[in-house]
Tab-separated table of C-alpha atoms (C1' of nucleotides) and ligand atoms in Angstrom:
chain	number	residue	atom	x	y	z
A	1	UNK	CA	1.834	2.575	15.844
A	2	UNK	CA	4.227	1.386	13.146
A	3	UNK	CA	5.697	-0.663	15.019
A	4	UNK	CA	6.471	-4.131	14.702
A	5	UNK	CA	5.799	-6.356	17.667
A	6	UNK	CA	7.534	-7.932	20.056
A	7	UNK	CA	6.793	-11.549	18.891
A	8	UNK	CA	8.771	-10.136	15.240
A	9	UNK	CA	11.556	-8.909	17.541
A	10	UNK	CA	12.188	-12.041	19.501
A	11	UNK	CA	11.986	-13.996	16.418
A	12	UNK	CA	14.939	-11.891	14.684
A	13	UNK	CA	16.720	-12.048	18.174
A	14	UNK	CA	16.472	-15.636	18.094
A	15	UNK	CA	17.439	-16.183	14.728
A	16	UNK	CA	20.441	-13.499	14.488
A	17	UNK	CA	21.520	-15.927	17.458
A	18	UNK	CA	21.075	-19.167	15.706
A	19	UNK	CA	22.670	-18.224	12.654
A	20	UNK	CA	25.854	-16.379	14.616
A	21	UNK	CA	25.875	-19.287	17.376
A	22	UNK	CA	24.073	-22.090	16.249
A	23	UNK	CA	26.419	-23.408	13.511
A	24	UNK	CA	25.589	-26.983	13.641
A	25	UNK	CA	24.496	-27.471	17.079
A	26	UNK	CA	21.439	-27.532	18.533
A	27	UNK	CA	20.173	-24.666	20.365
A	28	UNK	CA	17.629	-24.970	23.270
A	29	UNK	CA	14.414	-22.584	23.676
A	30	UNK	CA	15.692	-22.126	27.423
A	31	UNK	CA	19.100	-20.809	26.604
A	32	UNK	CA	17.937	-18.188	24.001
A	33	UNK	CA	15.591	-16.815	26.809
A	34	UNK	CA	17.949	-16.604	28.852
A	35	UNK	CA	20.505	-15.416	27.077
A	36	UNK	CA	18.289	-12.358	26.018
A	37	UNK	CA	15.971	-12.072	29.305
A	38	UNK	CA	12.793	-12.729	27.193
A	39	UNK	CA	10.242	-14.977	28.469
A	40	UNK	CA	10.642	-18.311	27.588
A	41	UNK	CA	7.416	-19.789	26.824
A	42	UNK	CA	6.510	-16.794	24.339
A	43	UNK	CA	9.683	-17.461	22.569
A	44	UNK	CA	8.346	-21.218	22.470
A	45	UNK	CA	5.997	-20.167	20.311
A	46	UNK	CA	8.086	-17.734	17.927
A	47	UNK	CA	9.915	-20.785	17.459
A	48	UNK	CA	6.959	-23.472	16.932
A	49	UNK	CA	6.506	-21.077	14.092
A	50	UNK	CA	9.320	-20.519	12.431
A	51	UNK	CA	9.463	-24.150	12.556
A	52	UNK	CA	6.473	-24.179	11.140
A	53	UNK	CA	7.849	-22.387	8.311
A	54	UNK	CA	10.548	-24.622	7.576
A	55	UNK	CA	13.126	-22.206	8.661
A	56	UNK	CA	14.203	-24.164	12.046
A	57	UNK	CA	15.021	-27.893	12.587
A	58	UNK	CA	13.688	-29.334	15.357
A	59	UNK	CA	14.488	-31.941	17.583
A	60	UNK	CA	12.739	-33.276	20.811
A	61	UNK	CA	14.206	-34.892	23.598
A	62	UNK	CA	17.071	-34.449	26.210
A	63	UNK	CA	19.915	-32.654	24.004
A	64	UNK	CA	17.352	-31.317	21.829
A	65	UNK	CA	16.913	-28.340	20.467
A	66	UNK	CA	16.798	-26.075	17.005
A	67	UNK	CA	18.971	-25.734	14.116
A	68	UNK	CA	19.080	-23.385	11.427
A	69	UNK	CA	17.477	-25.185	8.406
A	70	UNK	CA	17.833	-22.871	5.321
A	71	UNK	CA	20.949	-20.433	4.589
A	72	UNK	CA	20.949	-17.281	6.626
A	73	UNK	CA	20.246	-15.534	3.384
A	74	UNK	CA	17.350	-16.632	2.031
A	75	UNK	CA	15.267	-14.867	4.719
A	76	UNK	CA	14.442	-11.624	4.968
A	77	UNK	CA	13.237	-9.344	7.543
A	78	UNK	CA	10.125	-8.876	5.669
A	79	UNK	CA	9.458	-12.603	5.477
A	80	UNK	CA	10.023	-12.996	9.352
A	81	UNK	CA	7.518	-10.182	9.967
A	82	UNK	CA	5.195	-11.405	7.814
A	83	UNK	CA	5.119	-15.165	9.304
A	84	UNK	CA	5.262	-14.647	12.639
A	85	UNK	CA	3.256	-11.320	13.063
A	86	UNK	CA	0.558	-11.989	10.107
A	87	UNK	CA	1.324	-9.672	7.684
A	88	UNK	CA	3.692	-6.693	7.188
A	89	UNK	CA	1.222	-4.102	5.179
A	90	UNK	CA	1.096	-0.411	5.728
A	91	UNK	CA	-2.935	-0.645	6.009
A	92	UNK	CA	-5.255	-3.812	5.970
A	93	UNK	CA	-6.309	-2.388	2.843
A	94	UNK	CA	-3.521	-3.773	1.067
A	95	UNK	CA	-2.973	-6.720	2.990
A	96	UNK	CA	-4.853	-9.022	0.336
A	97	UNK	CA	-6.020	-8.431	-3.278
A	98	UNK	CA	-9.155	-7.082	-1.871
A	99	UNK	CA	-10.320	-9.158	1.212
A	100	UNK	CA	-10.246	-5.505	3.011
A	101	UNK	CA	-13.928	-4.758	3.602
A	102	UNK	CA	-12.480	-1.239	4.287
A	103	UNK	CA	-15.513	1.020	3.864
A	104	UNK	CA	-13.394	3.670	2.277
A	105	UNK	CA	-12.375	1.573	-0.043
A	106	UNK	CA	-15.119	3.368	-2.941
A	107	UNK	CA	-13.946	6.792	-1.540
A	108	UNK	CA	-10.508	6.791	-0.826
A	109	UNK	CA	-7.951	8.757	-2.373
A	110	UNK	CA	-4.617	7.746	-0.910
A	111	UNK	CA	-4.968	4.000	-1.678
A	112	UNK	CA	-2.717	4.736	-4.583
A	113	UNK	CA	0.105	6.669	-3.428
A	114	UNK	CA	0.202	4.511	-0.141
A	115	UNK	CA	0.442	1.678	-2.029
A	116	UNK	CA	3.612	2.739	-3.848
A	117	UNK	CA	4.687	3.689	-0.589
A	118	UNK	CA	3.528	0.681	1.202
A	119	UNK	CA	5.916	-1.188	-1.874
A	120	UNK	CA	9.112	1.089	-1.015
A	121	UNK	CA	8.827	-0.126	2.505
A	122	UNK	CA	8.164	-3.692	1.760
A	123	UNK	CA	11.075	-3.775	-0.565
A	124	UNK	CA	13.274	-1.656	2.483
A	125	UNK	CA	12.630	-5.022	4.221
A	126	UNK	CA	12.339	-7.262	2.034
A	127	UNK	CA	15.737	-7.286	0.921
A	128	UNK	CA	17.366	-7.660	4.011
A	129	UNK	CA	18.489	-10.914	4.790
A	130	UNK	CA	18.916	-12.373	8.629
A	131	UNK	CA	22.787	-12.515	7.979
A	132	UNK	CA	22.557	-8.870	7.983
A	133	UNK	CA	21.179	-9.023	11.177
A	134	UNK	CA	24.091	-9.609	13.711
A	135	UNK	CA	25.952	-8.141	16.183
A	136	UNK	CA	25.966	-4.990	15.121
A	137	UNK	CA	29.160	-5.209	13.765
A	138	UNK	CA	29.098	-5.860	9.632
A	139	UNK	CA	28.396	-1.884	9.171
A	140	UNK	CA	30.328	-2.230	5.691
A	141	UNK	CA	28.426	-5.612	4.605
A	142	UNK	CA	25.342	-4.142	5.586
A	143	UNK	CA	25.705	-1.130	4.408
A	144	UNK	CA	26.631	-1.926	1.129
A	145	UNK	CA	23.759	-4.176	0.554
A	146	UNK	CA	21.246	-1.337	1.200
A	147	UNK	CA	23.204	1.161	-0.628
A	148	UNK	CA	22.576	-1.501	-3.462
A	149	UNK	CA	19.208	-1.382	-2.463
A	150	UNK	CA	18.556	2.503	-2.637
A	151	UNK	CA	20.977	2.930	-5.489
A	152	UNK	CA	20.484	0.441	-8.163
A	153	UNK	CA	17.838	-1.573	-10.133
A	154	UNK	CA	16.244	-4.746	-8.029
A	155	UNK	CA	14.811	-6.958	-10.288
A	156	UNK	CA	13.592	-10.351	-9.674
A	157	UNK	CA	12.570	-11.237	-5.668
A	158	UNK	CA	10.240	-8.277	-5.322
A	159	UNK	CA	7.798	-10.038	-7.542
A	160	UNK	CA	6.293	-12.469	-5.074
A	161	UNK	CA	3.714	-9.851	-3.598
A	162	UNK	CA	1.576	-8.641	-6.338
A	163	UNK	CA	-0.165	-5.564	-4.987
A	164	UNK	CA	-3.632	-5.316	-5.557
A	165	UNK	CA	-3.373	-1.399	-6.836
A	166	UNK	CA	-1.995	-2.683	-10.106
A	167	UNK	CA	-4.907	-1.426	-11.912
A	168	UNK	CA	-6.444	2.241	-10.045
A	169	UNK	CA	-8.608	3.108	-13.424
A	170	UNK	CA	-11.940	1.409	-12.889
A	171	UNK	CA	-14.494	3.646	-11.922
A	172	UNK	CA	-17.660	1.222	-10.931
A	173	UNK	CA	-15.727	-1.547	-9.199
A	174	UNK	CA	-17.928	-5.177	-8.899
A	175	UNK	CA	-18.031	-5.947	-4.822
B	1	UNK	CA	1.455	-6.332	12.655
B	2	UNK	CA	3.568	-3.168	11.484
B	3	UNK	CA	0.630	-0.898	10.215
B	4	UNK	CA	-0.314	2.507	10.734
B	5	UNK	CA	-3.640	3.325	12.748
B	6	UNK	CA	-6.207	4.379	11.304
B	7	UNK	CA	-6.022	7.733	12.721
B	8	UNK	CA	-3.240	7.726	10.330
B	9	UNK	CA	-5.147	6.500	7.575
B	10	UNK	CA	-8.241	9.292	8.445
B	11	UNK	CA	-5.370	12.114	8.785
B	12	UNK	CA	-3.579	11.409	5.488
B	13	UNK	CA	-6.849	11.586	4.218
B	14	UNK	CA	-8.343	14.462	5.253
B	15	UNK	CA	-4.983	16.536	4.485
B	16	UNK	CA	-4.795	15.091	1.027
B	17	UNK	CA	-8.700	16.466	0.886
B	18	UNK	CA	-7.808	20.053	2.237
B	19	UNK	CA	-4.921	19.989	-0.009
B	20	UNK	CA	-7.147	19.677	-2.762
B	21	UNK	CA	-10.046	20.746	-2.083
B	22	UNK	CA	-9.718	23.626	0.803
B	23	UNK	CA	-7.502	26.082	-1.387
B	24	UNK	CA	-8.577	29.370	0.547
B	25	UNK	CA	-12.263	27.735	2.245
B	26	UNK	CA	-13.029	26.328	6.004
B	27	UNK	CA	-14.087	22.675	5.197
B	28	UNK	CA	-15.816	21.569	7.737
B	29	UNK	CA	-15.069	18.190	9.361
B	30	UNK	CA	-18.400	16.670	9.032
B	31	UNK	CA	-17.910	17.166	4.983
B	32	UNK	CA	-14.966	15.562	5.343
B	33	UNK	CA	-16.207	12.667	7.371
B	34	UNK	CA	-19.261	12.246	4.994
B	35	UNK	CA	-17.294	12.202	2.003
B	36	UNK	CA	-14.973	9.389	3.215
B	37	UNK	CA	-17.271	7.726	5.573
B	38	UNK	CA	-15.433	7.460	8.390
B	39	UNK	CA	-16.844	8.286	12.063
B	40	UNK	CA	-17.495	12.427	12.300
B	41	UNK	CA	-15.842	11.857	16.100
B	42	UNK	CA	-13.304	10.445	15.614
B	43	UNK	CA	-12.043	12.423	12.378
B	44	UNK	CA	-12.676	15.509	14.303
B	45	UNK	CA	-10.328	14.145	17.287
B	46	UNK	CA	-7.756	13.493	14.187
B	47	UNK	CA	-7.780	17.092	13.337
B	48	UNK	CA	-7.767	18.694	16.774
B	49	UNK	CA	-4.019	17.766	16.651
B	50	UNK	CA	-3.310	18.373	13.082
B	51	UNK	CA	-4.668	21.978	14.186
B	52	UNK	CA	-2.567	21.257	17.605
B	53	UNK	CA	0.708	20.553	15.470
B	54	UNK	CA	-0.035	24.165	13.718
B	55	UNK	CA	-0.882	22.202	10.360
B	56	UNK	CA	-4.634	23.491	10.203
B	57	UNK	CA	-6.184	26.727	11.177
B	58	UNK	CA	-9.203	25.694	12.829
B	59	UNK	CA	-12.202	28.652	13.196
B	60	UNK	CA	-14.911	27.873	14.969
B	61	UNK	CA	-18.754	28.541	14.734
B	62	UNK	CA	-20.920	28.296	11.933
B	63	UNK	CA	-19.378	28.654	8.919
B	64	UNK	CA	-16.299	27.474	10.621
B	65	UNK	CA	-13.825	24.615	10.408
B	66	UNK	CA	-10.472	23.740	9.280
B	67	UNK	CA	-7.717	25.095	6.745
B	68	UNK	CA	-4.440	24.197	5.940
B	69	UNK	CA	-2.211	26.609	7.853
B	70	UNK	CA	0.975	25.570	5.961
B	71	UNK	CA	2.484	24.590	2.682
B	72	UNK	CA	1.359	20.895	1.296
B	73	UNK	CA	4.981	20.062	0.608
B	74	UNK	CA	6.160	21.047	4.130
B	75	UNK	CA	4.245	18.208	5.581
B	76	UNK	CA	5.307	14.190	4.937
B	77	UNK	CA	3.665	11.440	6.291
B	78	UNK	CA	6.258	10.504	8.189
B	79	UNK	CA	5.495	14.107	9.956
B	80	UNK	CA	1.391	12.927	9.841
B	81	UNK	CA	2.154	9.494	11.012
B	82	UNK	CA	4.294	10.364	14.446
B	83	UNK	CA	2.237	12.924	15.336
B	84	UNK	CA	-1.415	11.324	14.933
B	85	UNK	CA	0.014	7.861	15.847
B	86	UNK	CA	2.421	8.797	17.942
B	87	UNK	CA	5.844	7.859	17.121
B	88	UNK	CA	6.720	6.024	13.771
B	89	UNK	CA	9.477	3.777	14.972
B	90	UNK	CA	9.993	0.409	14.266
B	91	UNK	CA	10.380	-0.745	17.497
B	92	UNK	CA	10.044	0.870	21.082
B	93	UNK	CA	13.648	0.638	21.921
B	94	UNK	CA	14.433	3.229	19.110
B	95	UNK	CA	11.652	5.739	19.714
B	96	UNK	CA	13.436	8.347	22.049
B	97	UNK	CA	17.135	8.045	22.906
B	98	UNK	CA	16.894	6.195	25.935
B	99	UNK	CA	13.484	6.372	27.379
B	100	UNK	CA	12.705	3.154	26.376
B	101	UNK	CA	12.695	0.325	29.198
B	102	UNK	CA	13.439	-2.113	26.827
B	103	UNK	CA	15.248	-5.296	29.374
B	104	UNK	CA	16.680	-6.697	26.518
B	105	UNK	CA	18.788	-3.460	26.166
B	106	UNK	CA	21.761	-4.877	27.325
B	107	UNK	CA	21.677	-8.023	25.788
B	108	UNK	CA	20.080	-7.225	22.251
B	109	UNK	CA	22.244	-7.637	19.389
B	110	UNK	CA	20.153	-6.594	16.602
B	111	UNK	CA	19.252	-3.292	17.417
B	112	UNK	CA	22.426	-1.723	15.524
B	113	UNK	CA	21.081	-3.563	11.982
B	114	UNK	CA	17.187	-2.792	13.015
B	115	UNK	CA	18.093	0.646	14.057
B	116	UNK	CA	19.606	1.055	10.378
B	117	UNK	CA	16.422	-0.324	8.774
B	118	UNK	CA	14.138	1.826	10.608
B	119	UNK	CA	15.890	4.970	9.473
B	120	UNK	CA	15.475	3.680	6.074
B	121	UNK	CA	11.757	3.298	6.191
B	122	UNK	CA	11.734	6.735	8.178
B	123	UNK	CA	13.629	8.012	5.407
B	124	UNK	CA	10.856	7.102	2.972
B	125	UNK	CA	8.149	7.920	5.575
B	126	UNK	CA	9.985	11.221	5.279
B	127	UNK	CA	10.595	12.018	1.812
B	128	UNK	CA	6.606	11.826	0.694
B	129	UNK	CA	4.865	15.102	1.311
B	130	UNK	CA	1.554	15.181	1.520
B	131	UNK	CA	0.865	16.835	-2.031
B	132	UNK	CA	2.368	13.573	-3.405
B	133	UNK	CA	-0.713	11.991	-1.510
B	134	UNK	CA	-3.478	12.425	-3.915
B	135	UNK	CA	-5.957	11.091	-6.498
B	136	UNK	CA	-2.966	9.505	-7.866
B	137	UNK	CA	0.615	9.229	-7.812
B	138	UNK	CA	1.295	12.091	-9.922
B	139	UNK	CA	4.760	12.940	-8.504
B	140	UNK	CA	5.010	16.282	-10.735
B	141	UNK	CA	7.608	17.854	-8.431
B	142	UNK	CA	9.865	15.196	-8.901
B	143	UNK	CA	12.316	16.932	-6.606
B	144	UNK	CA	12.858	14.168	-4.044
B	145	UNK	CA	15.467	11.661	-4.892
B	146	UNK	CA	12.813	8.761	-3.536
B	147	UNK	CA	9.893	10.378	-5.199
B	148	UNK	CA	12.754	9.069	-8.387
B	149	UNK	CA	12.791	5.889	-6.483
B	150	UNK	CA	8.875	5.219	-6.329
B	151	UNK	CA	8.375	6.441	-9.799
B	152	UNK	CA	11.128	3.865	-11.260
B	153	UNK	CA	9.262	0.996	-11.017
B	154	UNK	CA	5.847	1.716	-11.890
B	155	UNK	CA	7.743	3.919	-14.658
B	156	UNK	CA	5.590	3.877	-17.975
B	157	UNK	CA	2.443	4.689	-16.544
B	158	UNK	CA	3.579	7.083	-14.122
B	159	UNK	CA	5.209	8.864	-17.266
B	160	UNK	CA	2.012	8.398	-19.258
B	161	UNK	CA	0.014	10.187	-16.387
B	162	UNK	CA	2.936	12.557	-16.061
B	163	UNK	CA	2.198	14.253	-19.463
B	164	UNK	CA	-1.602	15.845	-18.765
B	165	UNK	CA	-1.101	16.002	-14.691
B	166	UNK	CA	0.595	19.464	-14.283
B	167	UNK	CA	-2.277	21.927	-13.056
B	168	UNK	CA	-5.125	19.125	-13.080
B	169	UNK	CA	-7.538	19.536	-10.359
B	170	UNK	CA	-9.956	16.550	-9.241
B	171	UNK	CA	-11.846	14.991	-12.461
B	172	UNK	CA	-14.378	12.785	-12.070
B	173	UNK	CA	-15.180	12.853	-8.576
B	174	UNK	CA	-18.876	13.487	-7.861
B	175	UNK	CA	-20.335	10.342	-6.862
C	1	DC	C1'	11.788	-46.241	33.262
C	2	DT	C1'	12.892	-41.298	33.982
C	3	DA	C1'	14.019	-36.873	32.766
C	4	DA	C1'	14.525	-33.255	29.632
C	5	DT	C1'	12.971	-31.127	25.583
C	6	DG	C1'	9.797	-29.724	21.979
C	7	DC	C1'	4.695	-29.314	20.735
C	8	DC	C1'	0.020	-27.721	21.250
C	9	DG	C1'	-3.985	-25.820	22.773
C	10	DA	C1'	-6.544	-22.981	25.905
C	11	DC	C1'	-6.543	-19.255	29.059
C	12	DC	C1'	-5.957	-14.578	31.105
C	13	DA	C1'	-4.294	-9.609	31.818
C	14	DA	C1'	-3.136	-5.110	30.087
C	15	DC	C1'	-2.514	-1.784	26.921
C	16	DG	C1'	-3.788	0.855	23.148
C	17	DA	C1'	-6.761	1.780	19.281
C	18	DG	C1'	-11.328	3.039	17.973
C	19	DG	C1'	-15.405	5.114	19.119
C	20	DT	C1'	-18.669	8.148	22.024
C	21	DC	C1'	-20.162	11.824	25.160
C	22	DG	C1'	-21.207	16.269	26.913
C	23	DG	C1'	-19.356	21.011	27.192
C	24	DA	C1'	-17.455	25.899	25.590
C	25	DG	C1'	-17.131	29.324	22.286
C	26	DA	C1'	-18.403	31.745	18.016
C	27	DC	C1'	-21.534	32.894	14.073
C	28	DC	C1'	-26.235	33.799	12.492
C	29	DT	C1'	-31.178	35.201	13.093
C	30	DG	C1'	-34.663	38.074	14.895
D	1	DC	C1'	-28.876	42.692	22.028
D	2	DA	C1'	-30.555	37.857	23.176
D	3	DG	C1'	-31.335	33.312	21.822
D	4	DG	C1'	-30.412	29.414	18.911
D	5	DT	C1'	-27.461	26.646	16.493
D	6	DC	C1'	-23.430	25.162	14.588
D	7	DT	C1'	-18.707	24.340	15.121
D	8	DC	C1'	-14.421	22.912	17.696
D	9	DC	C1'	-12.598	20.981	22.027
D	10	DG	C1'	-11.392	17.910	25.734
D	11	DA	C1'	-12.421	14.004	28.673
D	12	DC	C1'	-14.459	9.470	28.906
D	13	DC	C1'	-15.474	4.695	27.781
D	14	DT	C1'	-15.544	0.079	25.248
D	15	DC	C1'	-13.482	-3.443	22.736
D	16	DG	C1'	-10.032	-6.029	20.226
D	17	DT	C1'	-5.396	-7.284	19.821
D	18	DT	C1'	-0.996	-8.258	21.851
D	19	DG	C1'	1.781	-10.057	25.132
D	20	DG	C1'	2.283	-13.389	28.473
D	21	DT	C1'	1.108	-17.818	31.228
D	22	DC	C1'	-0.368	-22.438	32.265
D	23	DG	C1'	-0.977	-27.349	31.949
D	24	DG	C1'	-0.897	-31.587	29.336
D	25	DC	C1'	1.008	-34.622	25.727
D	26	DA	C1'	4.478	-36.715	22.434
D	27	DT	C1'	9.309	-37.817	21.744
D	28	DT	C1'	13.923	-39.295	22.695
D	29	DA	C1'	18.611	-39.663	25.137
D	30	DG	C1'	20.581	-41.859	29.224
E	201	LIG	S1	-8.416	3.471	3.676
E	201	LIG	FE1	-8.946	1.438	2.994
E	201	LIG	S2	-8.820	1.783	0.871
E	201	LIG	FE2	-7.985	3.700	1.591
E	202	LIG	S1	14.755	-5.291	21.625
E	202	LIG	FE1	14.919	-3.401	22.761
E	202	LIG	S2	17.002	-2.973	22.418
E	202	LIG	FE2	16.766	-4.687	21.047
DNA sequence: CTAATGCCGACCAACGAGGTCGGAGACCTG
DNA sequence: CAGGTCTCCGACCTCGTTGGTCGGCATTAG
């Protein structure tokens, strides 16, 4: 449906609130569920993997909890999606170079053009950090960054996915 | 996992083929299916609502099937995508104004920022018609400031293709 | 030690996507 | 004009993924 999924959207609700509440302290799994009304054990697991990922501190025990381990702008939307939902592509297609096994893959005509507009997307939320996603205050910081976005040149941090549909010109493709 | 169906995909395609393809002729869904090898069915249930959203004249009998009712540029895939799919929003929260039953309504502090990044991927959900969906990205309109944005970074060939893709019809395409 | 917390795997239910079926109407053949 | 056949059309069904739950184990403050 183009939607992302719940699991995504607890795991920017619970980071928004670790990087707006969480300064140094730790934060327990209970009191983010509660505090939003999601259940608790699924947002266990969100945070198992963003721990996982090196984004969240950990620590067990009574007055335990999780901590913010990077900066709050060195992740992006995109990359939350992508960890915790497995992949943020428009079509499995594109999800990898070309471990598809689409059947249309021989036929299909839109690969292309989808691609480029599988990239604009990508790049939409790829360049939004978490910091930008807060209260819902911070229209002006916000703003501005994706007026940047729209507006000007990006140059560098798009490069990490390569899409596959770099080269659209061979005609008898090797399966 | 923030992908469109693929009664999306199958609908994107078969427009892009009656764009084509079906200047003035009924193309039947079966050639359709056959030529992309996708399930007759289920391509046929795709185009009962494309005809249902007054995008295809359908005629019926032998000798019958489908043609596009309506301009190719008066069509995006943002138009495709929420009505095959049914709704293109990033989350459920923001599909209709308030029929959403989300619990975390009250509570959720991110759906200000999310609400702003799903308008900018509907905006470039919105901004590609359906004629820029083709054998390749050949944006020879050029009138859409995003159709600007796509072709920036994949510049040098898409100016290279630009040069001999004014009036070119489909080359190379009997398998 | 005990209690509270994170960690991990398996398990189940429900919804939607993907796929299939038989029917109704219109063209073509004779 | 009647039958056959080809096409759309709508309802139905199956299956995989997502969302959600449970219990058990390791770890650490008090
Ligand atoms: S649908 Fe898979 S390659 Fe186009
Ligand atoms: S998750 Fe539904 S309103 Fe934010």
């Amino acid at each position: 449906m183009l939607g992302l999924s719940k699991k995504s959207d607890y795991a920017l609700l619970a980071l928004s609130y670790l990087a707006t509440n969480g300064e140094s302290r730790t934060v327990r799994t209970k009191e983010i569920a509660e505090r939003f009304a999601i259940p608790a054990e699924l947002l266990a697991k969100v945070m198992q993997r963003l721990a996982k990922m090196g984004w969240l501190a950990s620590s067990p025990g009574p007055s335990g909890g999780y901590t913010l381990a990077v900066s709050d702008t060195s992740i992006t939307v995109g990359d939350v999606v992508r960890a915790v939902d497995g992949g943020s592509a428009l079509t499995h297609c594109m999800q990898s170079p070309e471990a598809s096994g689409c059947e249309q893959w021989a036929n299909c005509t839109i690969r292309g053009p989808l691609g480029f507009v599988n990239e604009r997307v990508q790049d939409v939320l790829n360049h939004i950090p978490i910091r930008d996603i807060r209260e819902r205050a911070t229209p002006a910081s916000a703003e501005s960054e994706l007026v940047k976005l729209v507006a000007r040149d990006h140059s560098a941090p798009a490069a990490a996915r390569r899409a596959g549909a770099s080269r659209s010109r061979n005609e008898g493709d090797t399966p």
